[in-house]
Structure formats: structure tokens, C-alpha cells
Amino acid sequence: MDDARTRLIESAQELLWERGYTGTSPKAIQDRAGAGQGSMYHHFNGKADLARAAIRRTAEEMVPRSRAHLDGPGSPLDRVRAYLRAERPVLRGCRVGRLVQDQEVVSDPELRGPIDAVFSGAIERVAAVLREGQEAGEVRPDVDADQVATALMAVIQGGYVLARAHQDEARYTAAVEGALSLLTIVG
Amino acid sequence: MDDARTRLIESAQELLWERGYTGTSPKAIQDRAGAGQGSMYHHFNGKADLARAAIRRTAEEMVPRSRAHLDGPGSPLDRVRAYLRAERPVLRGCRVGRLVQDQEVVSDPELRGPIDAVFSGAIERVAAVLREGQEAGEVRPDVDADQVATALMAVIQGGYVLARAHQDEARYTAAVEGALSLLTIVG
DNA sequence: GTCTATAGGAGGATAGAC
DNA sequence: GTCTATCCTCCTATAGAC
């Protein structure tokens, strides 16, 4: 059993994922955490303050996930494939990508910062692995690794969007496989 | 054309784009439309009903935009490039892609349907043009056109997400150019 | 630290007058 | 068709007791 402060942060993480910032009320967070109003306003200044803590924590939790695949075993191309094909809660959406639609999140540097850092860090790491792949002769050498890495991250985020619109995880898979098929050197 | 009903729909379209479904209140729509509560509830059953009309209209307006590029002049690859490079309000986000984050939108088939149709229609059209390009020898023949078309649509949607997170339109451009660079036959 | 009480405002909608 | 009045709930936060 964790303390109330931790439970509040975890509940906020879940609700921000499910309903976004605007759709998440302090009351709902308290209820899910089993904490009262007094408890929440003792530990945090308000909704935005709690959301900052929750988003920071979610961002911290996501970095090791991508590192696990990108810094894992296998050839560079294998690692990029493993990252893109990693199991994801597609229909639930991206924990952080979802939040950038919220105007209040984008406007607050403390809310947006950690999200931006997750994406920027992942793009950089993917680009580095792609460059390894180019040197190894696995990946087309005629493309800009940074641009392609950005495109691959966009495929993941856009895959979430298309899959939710279609309510079918297959649309995510199609996007990822389409992107991966373009990555290899044509025979 | 200038009646209250139309103004209400147009105002709802703008607000849904800016703030999403959850973040848009009937009051805000009325204020922007210069219409009173009585007027809105005379023309529509409520918020969801008005949102349905607004989303249908937005979806209708988006189809010709994509057709303009995909069915335009130039070679197949030129048309795909023109579509991906078309000017878009990147930092404002996608009019329809934004909405699929909203749980209430995804849950209501009448709200989700038109959005899904926009994406599905665009994917099909892009795939057809890609197949033309493959036959013309412009596009790699060894890839699945449907999957690649899905990937390209995902790049657009994901480009919006990454650009908003970074608050920089360049991130969208990088994603698009990275994807396009993979499309051509390697020299 | 956590509880209850309190509060002004916004959200979403209904009813009846004009 | 549009207006105003009214309703109840939820939102977000503050105050003070325990």
C-alpha cells in the first residue's frame, strides 16, 4: 500500500491517459486514488500541479521502454523493427501523444516539456541506430537518418490515430509494416 | 447561408478543432455563433447532435482538399508528393485527427464514422496512386501499396502530433520528407 | 495529513413566454 | 425561431476542524 501522494499521481496518470487533461477532474482523481479533497490539496497546489507530477512520471517511465528495444540485441535494423513492432496498447492510444491535443497542455511548458523530451529523445536514438544500419549496409544509405527517424516516430503516433478512428488495431500494424518495408535496401 | 443554424454548425466546427469535444461547451458555441440557448436547442437536440452535424460537415469539406492533389496533374509520384507537402495548419492540428482522442467521439458511431471515412477514403486513394506509380516504374515495386499508403497517412497524422509536442512545424516537415525519401527507387 | 463544509462558476438541458 | 428563467450537477478551490 503506497501513500496517498503516490496513489494520487498514479490515478492522475491513468485518467490523463484515458480522458486527457480537460476531461480529467480533481474529483475523479481523488475517487480513483481513494483520497479526499483535503489530501489532494495538501500534497498539490491544484489540478495543474498534480498533472505536472503525473506527466513527468509517465515520461520517465516511457524512456526505458524504448531503450529496451533500441539498445537491445540484434542488428541495427532488427532493433528498429523490434521497436516499431513492440506491443502497444494501440486502441487506448499513446500515453503522451494523446495529451498534446490539449490546448492547456501545449500552453504550459512544464506540461509539454516532458512530452517533447520523450519524442525528441526517441527520434535521436532511432536516428543513431539507423546510421549504424547504414554503415552496416542494412539500411538505405541515400536517406537522411534524422528525417527518417522522425518519419518512423510519426508512423507510430499516426498509427495510433488511424487505429482509433477505425477502431481496429490492424490499421496500426499496416502503417508500421508499410514503413518498415520501405526501410530495407531494394533487392 | 447566414442563418442561425448554419452559424451554429460553423462555430461548432471551429471550437471542436480548437478545443475538442470535451472542451467545447454549448455556451461557447452559442456565443461564437451569436445565437442564444433557445436558438441552439430549437435546431439541435443537444451538444452531441450539433457535434454530429459539425463533424459531418468538416468531413465533407476535407475530401475535396485531398482529391485536389491526388487527382491533380503530374506523375503518380508527383501527386503523392504534392499531397504530403500540401500546406497544412500544422500547429493547430488536424481537424478530424484531433477528435479521435476524445473518448466520447470514439464511442459514438455517428461521431466517429465520418472521421473514419475521411481516413479510409484517403488511404484508398493514395494506395491507388501508389500502384499507378509502381506500374510507371516510379515507386518501388516490392512494397504493398495499401500498407505504404497507410504509413503515409500515419506520417501526416503523427507529424501533427510531433510538431505540436515540439511546437515547431519543422518536425512535421522532417517526417514528411523522411517518408518521401524512402518512396523512390534507390539509385 | 486528512476530514468536512462551503462557495462561486460553468456545463448541459428544459419550460414557457413572445 | 428566439428569448429569458430556471434547474441540478459537476468543477475547482479555500477554510478550518480534527
Short mmCIF file of C-alpha atoms (C1' of nucleotides) in Angstrom, two decimals:
data_model
loop_
_atom_site.label_atom_id
_atom_site.label_comp_id
_atom_site.label_asym_id
_atom_site.label_seq_id
_atom_site.Cartn_x
_atom_site.Cartn_y
_atom_site.Cartn_z
CA MET A 1 0.00 0.00 0.00
CA ASP A 2 1.55 3.25 -1.16
CA ASP A 3 0.99 6.61 0.37
CA ALA A 4 -1.75 8.94 -0.74
CA ARG A 5 0.55 11.20 -2.70
CA THR A 6 1.77 8.32 -4.85
CA ARG A 7 -1.73 6.98 -5.36
CA LEU A 8 -2.90 10.41 -6.48
CA ILE A 9 -0.13 10.63 -9.04
CA GLU A 10 -0.84 7.14 -10.36
CA SER A 11 -4.54 7.83 -10.61
CA ALA A 12 -3.83 11.07 -12.44
CA GLN A 13 -1.58 9.20 -14.87
CA GLU A 14 -4.35 6.75 -15.69
CA LEU A 15 -7.04 9.37 -16.07
CA LEU A 16 -4.89 11.67 -18.18
CA TRP A 17 -4.32 8.72 -20.48
CA GLU A 18 -7.99 7.81 -20.67
CA ARG A 19 -9.62 11.22 -20.73
CA GLY A 20 -6.95 13.83 -21.37
CA TYR A 21 -6.26 16.93 -19.31
CA THR A 22 -9.50 18.78 -19.91
CA GLY A 23 -11.55 15.65 -19.31
CA THR A 24 -9.86 14.82 -16.02
CA SER A 25 -11.28 16.38 -12.87
CA PRO A 26 -9.62 16.55 -9.45
CA LYS A 27 -12.68 14.81 -8.04
CA ALA A 28 -12.23 11.84 -10.38
CA ILE A 29 -8.57 11.57 -9.45
CA GLN A 30 -9.39 11.62 -5.76
CA ASP A 31 -12.06 8.98 -6.14
CA ARG A 32 -9.79 6.64 -8.06
CA ALA A 33 -6.98 7.18 -5.57
CA GLY A 34 -9.25 6.69 -2.60
CA ALA A 35 -8.14 10.05 -1.25
CA GLY A 36 -10.17 13.03 -0.14
CA GLN A 37 -10.04 16.60 -1.33
CA GLY A 38 -8.06 17.67 1.69
CA SER A 39 -5.42 15.08 0.93
CA MET A 40 -5.01 16.15 -2.64
CA TYR A 41 -4.83 19.85 -1.94
CA HIS A 42 -2.35 19.16 0.84
CA HIS A 43 0.07 17.40 -1.48
CA PHE A 44 -0.52 19.51 -4.60
CA ASN A 45 -1.41 23.09 -5.37
CA GLY A 46 -4.18 22.06 -7.72
CA LYS A 47 -5.04 20.18 -10.86
CA ALA A 48 -2.22 21.58 -12.98
CA ASP A 49 0.36 20.88 -10.29
CA LEU A 50 -0.74 17.27 -9.93
CA ALA A 51 -0.85 16.87 -13.70
CA ARG A 52 2.74 18.10 -13.93
CA ALA A 53 3.86 15.43 -11.50
CA ALA A 54 1.85 12.77 -13.34
CA ILE A 55 3.16 13.70 -16.78
CA ARG A 56 6.75 13.85 -15.55
CA ARG A 57 6.36 10.37 -14.13
CA THR A 58 4.75 8.96 -17.26
CA ALA A 59 7.54 10.44 -19.35
CA GLU A 60 10.17 8.89 -17.07
CA GLU A 61 8.50 5.51 -17.35
CA MET A 62 8.45 5.59 -21.14
CA VAL A 63 12.14 6.13 -21.79
CA PRO A 64 13.29 2.68 -20.59
CA ARG A 65 10.60 1.04 -22.73
CA SER A 66 12.02 2.39 -25.96
CA ARG A 67 15.59 1.86 -24.82
CA ALA A 68 14.84 -1.80 -24.19
CA HIS A 69 14.29 -2.36 -27.89
CA LEU A 70 16.60 0.20 -29.46
CA ASP A 71 19.58 -0.72 -27.29
CA GLY A 72 18.73 -4.41 -27.27
CA PRO A 73 20.32 -7.32 -29.10
CA GLY A 74 20.37 -7.82 -32.83
CA SER A 75 21.46 -5.85 -35.85
CA PRO A 76 20.53 -2.17 -36.16
CA LEU A 77 17.64 -2.95 -38.49
CA ASP A 78 16.47 -5.70 -36.16
CA ARG A 79 16.36 -3.24 -33.31
CA VAL A 80 14.38 -0.67 -35.27
CA ARG A 81 11.95 -3.39 -36.28
CA ALA A 82 11.63 -4.58 -32.70
CA TYR A 83 10.90 -1.04 -31.54
CA LEU A 84 8.22 -0.43 -34.14
CA ARG A 85 6.67 -3.86 -33.67
CA ALA A 86 6.71 -3.74 -29.90
CA GLU A 87 3.38 -4.46 -28.28
CA ARG A 88 1.46 -1.27 -27.64
CA PRO A 89 -1.99 -0.51 -26.27
CA VAL A 90 -2.99 0.74 -29.68
CA LEU A 91 -6.69 1.38 -29.18
CA ARG A 92 -6.10 3.05 -25.84
CA GLY A 93 -3.74 5.46 -27.51
CA CYS A 94 -0.34 6.86 -26.61
CA ARG A 95 0.10 7.94 -23.01
CA VAL A 96 1.84 11.15 -24.01
CA GLY A 97 0.87 11.69 -27.64
CA ARG A 98 -2.72 11.95 -26.57
CA LEU A 99 -2.00 14.91 -24.36
CA VAL A 100 -0.59 17.24 -27.00
CA GLN A 101 -4.07 17.74 -28.40
CA ASP A 102 -5.00 19.54 -25.21
CA GLN A 103 -4.52 23.26 -25.58
CA GLU A 104 -3.82 23.68 -21.87
CA VAL A 105 -1.06 21.08 -22.04
CA VAL A 106 0.65 22.65 -25.03
CA SER A 107 0.44 26.09 -23.46
CA ASP A 108 2.13 25.06 -20.22
CA PRO A 109 5.87 24.46 -20.72
CA GLU A 110 6.01 22.27 -17.64
CA LEU A 111 3.32 20.01 -19.06
CA ARG A 112 4.58 20.00 -22.63
CA GLY A 113 8.30 19.77 -21.84
CA PRO A 114 8.44 16.17 -20.63
CA ILE A 115 6.31 15.03 -23.58
CA ASP A 116 8.54 16.78 -26.07
CA ALA A 117 11.57 15.23 -24.39
CA VAL A 118 10.18 11.72 -24.80
CA PHE A 119 9.68 12.22 -28.53
CA SER A 120 12.90 14.12 -29.16
CA GLY A 121 14.94 11.55 -27.26
CA ALA A 122 13.38 8.66 -29.14
CA ILE A 123 13.90 10.34 -32.51
CA GLU A 124 17.56 10.90 -31.73
CA ARG A 125 18.07 7.32 -30.61
CA VAL A 126 16.29 5.87 -33.64
CA ALA A 127 18.36 8.10 -35.91
CA ALA A 128 21.55 6.83 -34.31
CA VAL A 129 20.53 3.23 -34.83
CA LEU A 130 19.58 3.99 -38.42
CA ARG A 131 23.02 5.44 -39.03
CA GLU A 132 24.51 2.25 -37.63
CA GLY A 133 22.35 0.35 -40.06
CA GLN A 134 23.51 2.50 -42.94
CA GLU A 135 27.14 1.84 -42.07
CA ALA A 136 26.39 -1.86 -41.81
CA GLY A 137 24.77 -1.80 -45.23
CA GLU A 138 21.39 -2.80 -43.85
CA VAL A 139 19.59 0.49 -44.38
CA ARG A 140 19.41 2.61 -47.49
CA PRO A 141 22.41 4.91 -47.39
CA ASP A 142 20.81 7.60 -49.56
CA VAL A 143 18.38 8.92 -46.96
CA ASP A 144 18.70 11.37 -44.07
CA ALA A 145 18.66 9.36 -40.86
CA ASP A 146 17.17 12.17 -38.77
CA GLN A 147 14.31 12.72 -41.19
CA VAL A 148 13.61 9.01 -41.48
CA ALA A 149 13.71 8.61 -37.71
CA THR A 150 11.18 11.43 -37.41
CA ALA A 151 9.03 9.74 -40.03
CA LEU A 152 9.12 6.45 -38.12
CA MET A 153 8.10 8.12 -34.87
CA ALA A 154 5.32 9.84 -36.78
CA VAL A 155 4.17 6.49 -38.13
CA ILE A 156 3.79 5.22 -34.58
CA GLN A 157 1.85 8.27 -33.43
CA GLY A 158 -0.21 8.42 -36.60
CA GLY A 159 -0.83 4.69 -36.37
CA TYR A 160 -2.50 5.27 -33.03
CA VAL A 161 -4.71 7.93 -34.58
CA LEU A 162 -5.75 5.86 -37.60
CA ALA A 163 -6.38 2.78 -35.49
CA ARG A 164 -8.59 4.68 -33.06
CA ALA A 165 -10.51 6.26 -35.92
CA HIS A 166 -11.06 2.86 -37.49
CA GLN A 167 -11.37 1.10 -34.12
CA ASP A 168 -9.08 -1.58 -35.40
CA GLU A 169 -5.56 -2.31 -34.28
CA ALA A 170 -4.77 -3.68 -37.74
CA ARG A 171 -4.56 -0.18 -39.09
CA TYR A 172 -1.65 0.50 -36.76
CA THR A 173 0.07 -2.68 -37.86
CA ALA A 174 -0.40 -1.82 -41.53
CA ALA A 175 1.20 1.57 -41.04
CA VAL A 176 4.19 0.12 -39.21
CA GLU A 177 4.74 -2.68 -41.72
CA GLY A 178 4.39 -0.27 -44.60
CA ALA A 179 7.08 1.93 -43.13
CA LEU A 180 9.39 -0.97 -42.37
CA SER A 181 9.04 -2.35 -45.88
CA LEU A 182 10.45 0.93 -47.22
CA LEU A 183 13.44 0.85 -44.94
CA THR A 184 15.35 -2.02 -46.41
CA ILE A 185 17.51 -1.84 -49.48
CA VAL A 186 15.58 -2.86 -52.55
CA GLY A 187 16.79 -6.17 -53.97
CA MET B 1 -26.48 30.51 -45.69
CA ASP B 2 -26.22 33.02 -42.89
CA ASP B 3 -28.97 31.68 -40.70
CA ALA B 4 -28.50 30.75 -37.08
CA ARG B 5 -28.44 27.04 -37.73
CA THR B 6 -25.55 27.38 -40.15
CA ARG B 7 -23.66 29.74 -37.86
CA LEU B 8 -24.05 27.27 -35.01
CA ILE B 9 -22.60 24.46 -37.10
CA GLU B 10 -19.69 26.59 -38.25
CA SER B 11 -18.93 27.74 -34.73
CA ALA B 12 -19.06 24.15 -33.52
CA GLN B 13 -16.63 23.15 -36.27
CA GLU B 14 -14.14 25.78 -35.16
CA LEU B 15 -14.43 25.01 -31.48
CA LEU B 16 -14.20 21.25 -31.96
CA TRP B 17 -10.99 21.87 -33.86
CA GLU B 18 -9.54 24.19 -31.22
CA ARG B 19 -10.70 22.51 -28.04
CA GLY B 20 -12.01 19.04 -28.88
CA TYR B 21 -15.38 17.60 -27.96
CA THR B 22 -14.98 17.53 -24.20
CA GLY B 23 -13.52 21.02 -24.17
CA THR B 24 -16.34 22.53 -26.20
CA SER B 25 -19.44 23.73 -24.35
CA PRO B 26 -22.81 24.58 -25.84
CA LYS B 27 -22.49 28.02 -24.31
CA ALA B 28 -19.21 28.68 -26.10
CA ILE B 29 -20.73 27.59 -29.40
CA GLN B 30 -23.71 29.87 -28.91
CA ASP B 31 -21.53 32.84 -28.02
CA ARG B 32 -19.32 32.41 -31.08
CA ALA B 33 -22.35 31.98 -33.31
CA GLY B 34 -24.14 34.95 -31.82
CA ALA B 35 -27.11 32.73 -31.05
CA GLY B 36 -28.98 32.16 -27.83
CA GLN B 37 -29.68 28.94 -25.98
CA GLY B 38 -33.22 28.80 -27.28
CA SER B 39 -31.97 29.01 -30.84
CA MET B 40 -29.49 26.19 -30.41
CA TYR B 41 -31.91 23.85 -28.67
CA HIS B 42 -34.52 24.60 -31.29
CA HIS B 43 -32.26 23.49 -34.14
CA PHE B 44 -30.46 20.66 -32.35
CA ASN B 45 -31.29 18.13 -29.67
CA GLY B 46 -28.16 18.99 -27.71
CA LYS B 47 -24.41 19.12 -27.78
CA ALA B 48 -23.90 15.66 -29.30
CA ASP B 49 -26.45 16.33 -32.04
CA LEU B 50 -24.82 19.59 -33.02
CA ALA B 51 -21.39 17.98 -32.91
CA ARG B 52 -22.61 15.28 -35.29
CA ALA B 53 -23.68 17.91 -37.80
CA ALA B 54 -20.40 19.78 -37.40
CA ILE B 55 -18.20 16.71 -37.80
CA ARG B 56 -20.16 15.53 -40.84
CA ARG B 57 -19.65 18.91 -42.42
CA THR B 58 -15.95 19.05 -41.63
CA ALA B 59 -15.51 15.58 -43.09
CA GLU B 60 -17.31 16.62 -46.27
CA GLU B 61 -15.10 19.66 -46.61
CA MET B 62 -11.90 17.65 -46.29
CA VAL B 63 -12.45 15.17 -49.09
CA PRO B 64 -12.09 17.67 -51.96
CA ARG B 65 -8.88 19.00 -50.39
CA SER B 66 -7.11 15.68 -50.71
CA ARG B 67 -8.64 14.95 -54.07
CA ALA B 68 -7.27 18.22 -55.40
CA HIS B 69 -3.73 16.94 -55.00
CA LEU B 70 -4.14 13.21 -55.52
CA ASP B 71 -6.25 13.59 -58.66
CA GLY B 72 -4.30 16.60 -59.89
CA PRO B 73 -1.74 16.93 -62.66
CA GLY B 74 1.65 15.30 -62.75
CA SER B 75 3.04 11.82 -62.43
CA PRO B 76 1.75 9.50 -59.68
CA LEU B 77 4.77 10.19 -57.50
CA ASP B 78 4.39 13.92 -58.08
CA ARG B 79 0.80 13.72 -56.88
CA VAL B 80 1.72 11.82 -53.72
CA ARG B 81 4.44 14.37 -53.04
CA ALA B 82 2.03 17.23 -53.62
CA TYR B 83 -0.46 15.70 -51.21
CA LEU B 84 2.08 15.18 -48.44
CA ARG B 85 3.67 18.58 -48.97
CA ALA B 86 0.40 20.46 -49.17
CA GLU B 87 0.14 23.40 -46.82
CA ARG B 88 -1.48 22.39 -43.56
CA PRO B 89 -2.22 24.23 -40.32
CA VAL B 90 0.33 22.04 -38.61
CA LEU B 91 0.46 23.60 -35.16
CA ARG B 92 -3.31 23.90 -34.99
CA GLY B 93 -3.59 20.19 -35.62
CA CYS B 94 -5.81 18.07 -37.84
CA ARG B 95 -9.48 18.98 -37.86
CA VAL B 96 -10.55 15.36 -37.59
CA GLY B 97 -7.50 13.54 -36.26
CA ARG B 98 -7.69 15.62 -33.13
CA LEU B 99 -11.14 14.34 -32.32
CA VAL B 100 -10.32 10.64 -32.14
CA GLN B 101 -8.56 11.22 -28.84
CA ASP B 102 -11.91 12.06 -27.30
CA GLN B 103 -13.46 9.00 -25.72
CA GLU B 104 -16.96 10.32 -26.33
CA VAL B 105 -16.25 10.75 -30.02
CA VAL B 106 -14.84 7.27 -30.47
CA SER B 107 -17.76 5.75 -28.57
CA ASP B 108 -20.41 7.37 -30.74
CA PRO B 109 -20.57 5.74 -34.21
CA GLU B 110 -22.18 8.85 -35.65
CA LEU B 111 -19.29 10.98 -34.47
CA ARG B 112 -16.54 8.52 -35.34
CA GLY B 113 -17.97 7.33 -38.67
CA PRO B 114 -17.32 10.44 -40.75
CA ILE B 115 -13.79 10.71 -39.36
CA ASP B 116 -13.04 7.11 -40.19
CA ALA B 117 -14.43 7.65 -43.68
CA VAL B 118 -12.07 10.55 -44.32
CA PHE B 119 -9.03 8.49 -43.40
CA SER B 120 -10.15 5.29 -45.10
CA GLY B 121 -11.01 7.13 -48.28
CA ALA B 122 -7.69 8.93 -48.36
CA ILE B 123 -5.74 5.74 -47.71
CA GLU B 124 -7.51 4.00 -50.59
CA ARG B 125 -6.89 6.88 -52.95
CA VAL B 126 -3.21 7.16 -52.00
CA ALA B 127 -2.83 3.41 -52.46
CA ALA B 128 -4.32 3.62 -55.93
CA VAL B 129 -1.94 6.38 -56.93
CA LEU B 130 0.98 4.41 -55.49
CA ARG B 131 0.00 1.44 -57.62
CA GLU B 132 -0.02 3.70 -60.66
CA GLY B 133 3.45 4.81 -59.65
CA GLN B 134 4.61 1.23 -59.34
CA GLU B 135 3.34 0.41 -62.79
CA ALA B 136 5.03 3.51 -64.13
CA GLY B 137 8.29 2.44 -62.53
CA GLU B 138 8.39 5.50 -60.26
CA VAL B 139 7.70 3.75 -56.98
CA ARG B 140 9.38 0.70 -55.51
CA PRO B 141 7.52 -2.31 -56.85
CA ASP B 142 8.45 -4.57 -53.95
CA VAL B 143 6.16 -2.98 -51.36
CA ASP B 144 2.46 -3.34 -50.52
CA ALA B 145 0.71 -0.21 -51.74
CA ASP B 146 -2.06 -0.41 -49.12
CA GLN B 147 0.40 -0.70 -46.26
CA VAL B 148 2.58 2.10 -47.59
CA ALA B 149 -0.46 4.32 -48.12
CA THR B 150 -1.48 3.68 -44.52
CA ALA B 151 2.04 4.53 -43.41
CA LEU B 152 1.98 7.80 -45.35
CA MET B 153 -1.33 8.82 -43.81
CA ALA B 154 0.11 7.93 -40.42
CA VAL B 155 3.11 10.13 -41.12
CA ILE B 156 0.80 13.07 -41.69
CA GLN B 157 -1.18 12.44 -38.52
CA GLY B 158 1.90 11.66 -36.48
CA GLY B 159 3.63 14.70 -37.94
CA TYR B 160 0.90 16.84 -36.43
CA VAL B 161 1.47 15.20 -33.04
CA LEU B 162 5.26 15.56 -33.06
CA ALA B 163 5.07 19.15 -34.28
CA ARG B 164 2.63 20.13 -31.55
CA ALA B 165 4.75 18.42 -28.91
CA HIS B 166 7.82 20.28 -30.14
CA GLN B 167 5.87 23.43 -31.01
CA ASP B 168 7.71 23.55 -34.29
CA GLU B 169 6.28 23.00 -37.73
CA ALA B 170 9.69 21.75 -38.90
CA ARG B 171 9.12 18.48 -37.15
CA TYR B 172 6.15 17.84 -39.42
CA THR B 173 8.19 18.69 -42.48
CA ALA B 174 11.00 16.38 -41.41
CA ALA B 175 8.60 13.48 -41.00
CA VAL B 176 7.05 14.04 -44.42
CA GLU B 177 10.37 14.44 -46.20
CA GLY B 178 11.77 11.39 -44.45
CA ALA B 179 8.84 9.33 -45.68
CA LEU B 180 9.04 10.68 -49.21
CA SER B 181 12.75 9.96 -49.42
CA LEU B 182 12.01 6.28 -48.81
CA LEU B 183 9.41 6.10 -51.52
CA THR B 184 11.59 6.44 -54.58
CA ILE B 185 13.61 3.68 -56.11
CA VAL B 186 17.13 3.69 -54.77
CA GLY B 187 19.60 4.81 -57.42
"C1'" DG C 1 -2.24 14.56 6.80
"C1'" DT C 2 -6.91 14.08 6.20
"C1'" DC C 3 -11.64 15.32 7.02
"C1'" DT C 4 -15.93 18.17 6.22
"C1'" DA C 5 -18.11 22.42 5.00
"C1'" DT C 6 -18.61 25.89 1.91
"C1'" DA C 7 -18.65 28.62 -2.44
"C1'" DG C 8 -18.89 30.84 -6.97
"C1'" DG C 9 -18.97 29.45 -11.55
"C1'" DA C 10 -19.61 26.57 -15.61
"C1'" DG C 11 -21.86 22.60 -18.03
"C1'" DG C 12 -25.93 20.78 -20.12
"C1'" DA C 13 -30.57 20.94 -20.58
"C1'" DT C 14 -35.86 22.07 -20.00
"C1'" DA C 15 -40.06 25.17 -19.96
"C1'" DG C 16 -42.82 28.62 -21.28
"C1'" DA C 17 -43.41 33.33 -22.98
"C1'" DC C 18 -43.16 36.15 -27.12
"C1'" DG D 1 -37.44 30.85 -34.13
"C1'" DT D 2 -35.69 33.13 -30.36
"C1'" DC D 3 -35.69 34.88 -25.62
"C1'" DT D 4 -35.44 34.55 -20.58
"C1'" DA D 5 -35.94 31.99 -16.43
"C1'" DT D 6 -34.88 28.04 -14.01
"C1'" DC D 7 -32.78 23.60 -12.66
"C1'" DC D 8 -29.39 20.37 -10.98
"C1'" DT D 9 -24.92 18.60 -11.27
"C1'" DC D 10 -20.10 18.93 -11.65
"C1'" DC D 11 -15.70 21.69 -11.44
"C1'" DT D 12 -12.06 23.71 -8.87
"C1'" DA D 13 -10.65 25.60 -4.92
"C1'" DT D 14 -10.47 27.59 0.01
"C1'" DA D 15 -11.15 27.37 5.13
"C1'" DG D 16 -10.95 25.42 9.27
"C1'" DA D 17 -11.60 21.45 12.42
"C1'" DC D 18 -9.52 17.01 13.96
#
